[in-house]
GROMACS .gro file of C-alpha atoms in nm:
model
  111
    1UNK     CA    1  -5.712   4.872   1.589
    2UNK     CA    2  -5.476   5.160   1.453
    3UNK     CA    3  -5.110   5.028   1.479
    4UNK     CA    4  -4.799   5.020   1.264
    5UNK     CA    5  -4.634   4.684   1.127
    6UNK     CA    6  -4.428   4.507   1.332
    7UNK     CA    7  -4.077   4.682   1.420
    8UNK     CA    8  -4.284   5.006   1.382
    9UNK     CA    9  -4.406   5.266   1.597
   10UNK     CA   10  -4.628   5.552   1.564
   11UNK     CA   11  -4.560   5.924   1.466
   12UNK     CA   12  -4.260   5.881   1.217
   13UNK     CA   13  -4.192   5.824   0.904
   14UNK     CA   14  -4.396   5.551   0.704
   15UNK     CA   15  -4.731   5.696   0.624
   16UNK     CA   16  -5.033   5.476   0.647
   17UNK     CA   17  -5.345   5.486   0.411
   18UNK     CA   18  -5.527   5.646   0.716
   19UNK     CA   19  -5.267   5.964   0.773
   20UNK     CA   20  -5.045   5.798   1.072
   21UNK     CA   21  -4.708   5.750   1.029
   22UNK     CA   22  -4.479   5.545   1.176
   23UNK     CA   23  -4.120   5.441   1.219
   24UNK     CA   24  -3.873   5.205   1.279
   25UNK     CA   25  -3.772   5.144   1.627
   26UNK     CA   26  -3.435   5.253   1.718
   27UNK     CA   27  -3.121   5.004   1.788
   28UNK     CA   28  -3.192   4.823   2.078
   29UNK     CA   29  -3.574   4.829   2.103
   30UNK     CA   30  -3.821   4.594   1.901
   31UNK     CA   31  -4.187   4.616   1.847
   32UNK     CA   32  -4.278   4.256   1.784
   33UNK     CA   33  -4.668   4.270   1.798
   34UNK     CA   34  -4.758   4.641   1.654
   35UNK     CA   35  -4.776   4.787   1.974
   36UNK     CA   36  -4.783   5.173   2.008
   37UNK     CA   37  -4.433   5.177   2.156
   38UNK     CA   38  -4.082   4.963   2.108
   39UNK     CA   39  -3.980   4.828   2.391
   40UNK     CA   40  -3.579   4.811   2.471
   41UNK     CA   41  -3.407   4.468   2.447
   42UNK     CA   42  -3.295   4.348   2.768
   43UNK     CA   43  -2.932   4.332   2.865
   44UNK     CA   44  -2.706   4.091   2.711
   45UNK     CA   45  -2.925   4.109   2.369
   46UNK     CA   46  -2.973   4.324   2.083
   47UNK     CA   47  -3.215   4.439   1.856
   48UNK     CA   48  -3.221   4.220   1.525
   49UNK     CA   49  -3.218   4.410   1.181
   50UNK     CA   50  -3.583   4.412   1.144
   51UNK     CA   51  -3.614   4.533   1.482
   52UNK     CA   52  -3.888   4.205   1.556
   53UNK     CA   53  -3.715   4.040   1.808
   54UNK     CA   54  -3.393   4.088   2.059
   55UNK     CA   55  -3.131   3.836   1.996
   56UNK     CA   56  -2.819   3.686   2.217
   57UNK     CA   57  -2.534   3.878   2.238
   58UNK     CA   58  -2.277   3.552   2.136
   59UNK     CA   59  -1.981   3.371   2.329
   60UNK     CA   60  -1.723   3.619   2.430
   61UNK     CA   61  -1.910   3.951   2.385
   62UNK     CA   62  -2.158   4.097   2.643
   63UNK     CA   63  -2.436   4.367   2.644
   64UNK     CA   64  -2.517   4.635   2.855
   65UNK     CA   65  -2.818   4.851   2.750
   66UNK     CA   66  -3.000   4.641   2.480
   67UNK     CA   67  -2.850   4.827   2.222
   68UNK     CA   68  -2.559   4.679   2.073
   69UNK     CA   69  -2.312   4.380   2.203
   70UNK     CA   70  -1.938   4.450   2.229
   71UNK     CA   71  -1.593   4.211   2.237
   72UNK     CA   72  -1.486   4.146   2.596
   73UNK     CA   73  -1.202   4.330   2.687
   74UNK     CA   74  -0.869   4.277   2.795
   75UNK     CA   75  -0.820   3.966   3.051
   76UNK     CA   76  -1.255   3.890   3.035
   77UNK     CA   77  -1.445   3.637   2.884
   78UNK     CA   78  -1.835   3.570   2.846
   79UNK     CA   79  -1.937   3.195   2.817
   80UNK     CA   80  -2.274   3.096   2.653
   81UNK     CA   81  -2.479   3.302   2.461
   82UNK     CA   82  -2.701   3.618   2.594
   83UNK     CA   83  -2.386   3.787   2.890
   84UNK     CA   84  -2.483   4.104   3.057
   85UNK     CA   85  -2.108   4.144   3.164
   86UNK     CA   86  -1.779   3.964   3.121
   87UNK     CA   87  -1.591   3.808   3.400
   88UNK     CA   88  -1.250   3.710   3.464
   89UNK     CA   89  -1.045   3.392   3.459
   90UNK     CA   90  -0.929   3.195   3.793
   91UNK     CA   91  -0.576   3.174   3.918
   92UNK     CA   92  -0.390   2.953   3.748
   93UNK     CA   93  -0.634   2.986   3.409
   94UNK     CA   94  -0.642   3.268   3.095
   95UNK     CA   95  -0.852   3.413   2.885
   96UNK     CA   96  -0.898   3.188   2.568
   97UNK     CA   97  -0.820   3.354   2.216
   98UNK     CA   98  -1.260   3.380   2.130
   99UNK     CA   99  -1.286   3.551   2.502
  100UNK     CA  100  -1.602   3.259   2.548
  101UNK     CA  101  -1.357   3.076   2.823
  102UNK     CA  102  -1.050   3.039   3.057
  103UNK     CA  103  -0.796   2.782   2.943
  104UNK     CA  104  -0.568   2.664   3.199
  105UNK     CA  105  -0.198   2.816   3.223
  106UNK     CA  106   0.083   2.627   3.035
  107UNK     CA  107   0.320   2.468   3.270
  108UNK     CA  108   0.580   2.681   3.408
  109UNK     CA  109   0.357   2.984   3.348
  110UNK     CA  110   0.107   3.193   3.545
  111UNK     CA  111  -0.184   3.424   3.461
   0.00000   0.00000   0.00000
């Protein structure tokens, strides 16, 4: 079968011995098993540097197209590993300084 290495794709830029060429899938896709085509990471992952696998997007960041994972914003936070989207804090509780959690309001204080 006529396929490019892994995190490859055909028509590019890496010639093979036979004439095809390939390239390296863009951010946010993979090609794991030499397929023809990458495939796009799902949301709340990104594409690793070889472009073999899609990883977690980590504790306080979230991903929304595969691509790339970005800082929660503002008041939000993202627990666990792998977030699509962040969410907010109950009453009474805050964003922690990491943005993985809510941490509950000092006394005397309110969010």
């Amino acid at each position: 079968m006529l396929g490019c290495q892994a995190a490859g794709y055909l028509t590019g830029t890496h010639l093979l011995d036979d004439g095809v060429t390939c390239q390296l899938c863009a951010a946010g896709s993979v090609n794991p098993t030499q397929n023809l085509t990458c495939s796009p990471c799902a949301a709340g992952k990104y594409s690793n540097g070889a472009r073999t696998g899609c990883d977690p997007c980590a504790a306080g960041q979230y991903g929304m197209d595969g691509g790339t994972c970005s800082v929660c914003e503002g008041d939000t936070f993202a627990s666990g590993l792998g977030n699509a989207a962040c969410g907010t804090c109950a009453d009474g509780t805050k964003v922690n300084p990491d943005k993985s959690g809510c941490v509950s309001c000092e006394p005397g204080f309110e969010q």
